[in-house]
Coordinates of C-alpha atoms in Angstrom, one line a residue:
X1265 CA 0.0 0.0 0.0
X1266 CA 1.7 3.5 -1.0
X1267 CA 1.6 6.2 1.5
X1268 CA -0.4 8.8 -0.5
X1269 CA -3.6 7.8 -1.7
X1270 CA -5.8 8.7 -4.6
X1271 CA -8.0 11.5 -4.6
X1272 CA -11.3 12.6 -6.8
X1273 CA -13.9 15.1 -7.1
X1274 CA -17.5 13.9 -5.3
X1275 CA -18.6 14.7 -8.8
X1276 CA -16.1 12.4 -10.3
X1277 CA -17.1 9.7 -8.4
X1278 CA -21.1 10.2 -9.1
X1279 CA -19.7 10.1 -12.3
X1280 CA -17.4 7.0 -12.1
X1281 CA -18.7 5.1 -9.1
X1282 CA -18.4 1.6 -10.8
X1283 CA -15.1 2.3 -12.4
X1284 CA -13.9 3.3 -9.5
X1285 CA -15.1 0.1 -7.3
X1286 CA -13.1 -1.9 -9.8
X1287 CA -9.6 -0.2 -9.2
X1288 CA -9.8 -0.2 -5.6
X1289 CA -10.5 -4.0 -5.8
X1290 CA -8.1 -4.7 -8.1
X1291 CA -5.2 -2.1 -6.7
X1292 CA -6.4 -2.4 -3.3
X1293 CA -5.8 0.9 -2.2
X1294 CA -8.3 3.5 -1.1
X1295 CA -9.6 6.3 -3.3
X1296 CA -10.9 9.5 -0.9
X1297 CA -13.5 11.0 -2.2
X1298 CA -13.2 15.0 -1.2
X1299 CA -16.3 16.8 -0.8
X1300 CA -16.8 20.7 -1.0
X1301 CA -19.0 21.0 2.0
X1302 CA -18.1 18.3 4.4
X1303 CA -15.7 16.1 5.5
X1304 CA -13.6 13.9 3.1
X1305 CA -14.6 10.2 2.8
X1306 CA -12.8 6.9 1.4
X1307 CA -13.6 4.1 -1.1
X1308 CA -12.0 0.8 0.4
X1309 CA -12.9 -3.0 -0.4
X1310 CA -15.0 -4.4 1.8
X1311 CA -12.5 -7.2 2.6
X1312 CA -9.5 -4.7 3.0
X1313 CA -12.0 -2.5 5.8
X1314 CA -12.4 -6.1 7.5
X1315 CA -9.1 -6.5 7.9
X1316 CA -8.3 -3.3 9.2
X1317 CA -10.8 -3.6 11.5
X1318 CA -9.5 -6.8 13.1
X1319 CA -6.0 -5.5 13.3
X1320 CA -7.9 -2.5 15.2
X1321 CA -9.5 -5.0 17.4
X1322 CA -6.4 -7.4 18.3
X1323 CA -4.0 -3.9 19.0
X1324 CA -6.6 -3.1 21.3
X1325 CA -7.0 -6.1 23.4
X1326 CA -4.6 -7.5 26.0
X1327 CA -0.9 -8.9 25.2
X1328 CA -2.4 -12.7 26.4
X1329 CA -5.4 -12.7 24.2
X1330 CA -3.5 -11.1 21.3
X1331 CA -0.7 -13.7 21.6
X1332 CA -3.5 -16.3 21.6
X1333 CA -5.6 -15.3 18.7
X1334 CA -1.8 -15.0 17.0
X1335 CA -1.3 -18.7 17.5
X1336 CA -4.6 -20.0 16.9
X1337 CA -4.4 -18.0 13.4
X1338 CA -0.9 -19.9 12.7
X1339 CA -2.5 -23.1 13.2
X1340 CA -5.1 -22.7 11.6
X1341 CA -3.0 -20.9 8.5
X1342 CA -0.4 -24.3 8.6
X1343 CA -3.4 -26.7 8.3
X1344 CA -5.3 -25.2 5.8
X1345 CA -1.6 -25.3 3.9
X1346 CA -1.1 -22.5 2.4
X1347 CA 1.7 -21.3 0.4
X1348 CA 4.8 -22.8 0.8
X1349 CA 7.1 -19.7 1.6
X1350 CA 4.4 -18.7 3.9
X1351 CA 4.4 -22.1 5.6
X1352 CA 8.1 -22.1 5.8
X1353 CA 8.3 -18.1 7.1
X1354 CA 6.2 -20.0 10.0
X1355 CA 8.3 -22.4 10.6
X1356 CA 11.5 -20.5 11.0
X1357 CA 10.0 -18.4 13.3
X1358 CA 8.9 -20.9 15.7

């Protein structure tokens, strides 16, 4: 994800919605939409706003139960096997 993010018009977003649902899927990056009268808001995938969310949530909640959740993630990432340099990343760090 880069560090500065995309901006448009309100109007060029009426006018461009679906176009501009398909880059921020396929680029995953956010697309703020600035408004004239209000306060700026963003385009993000559904999926990427989920994931933020839980890294919100699991920052927020105590060391032990962070540490858990951590391991029962890894577990559950090494039996559904998925890719092999992710699988052996794992590994070394254990």
């Amino acid at each position: 994800m880069s560090l500065t993010l995309t901006q448009v018009t309100y109007t060029e977003a009426q006018a461009n919605l679906d176009e501009l649902c398909e880059q921020v899927i396929s680029d995953r990056e956010a697309i703020v939409i600035t408004r004239k009268d209000g306060e700026n808001v963003a385009l993000i995938a559904a999926d990427e706003l989920s994931s933020l969310l839980e890294t919100v949530y699991l920052l927020r909640s105590p060391p032990l139960r962070w540490a858990q959740k951590c391991r029962s993630l890894i577990k559950c990432f090494e039996a559904s096997k998925g890719p092999k340099r992710w699988r052996l990343a794992l590994s070394v760090q254990k």
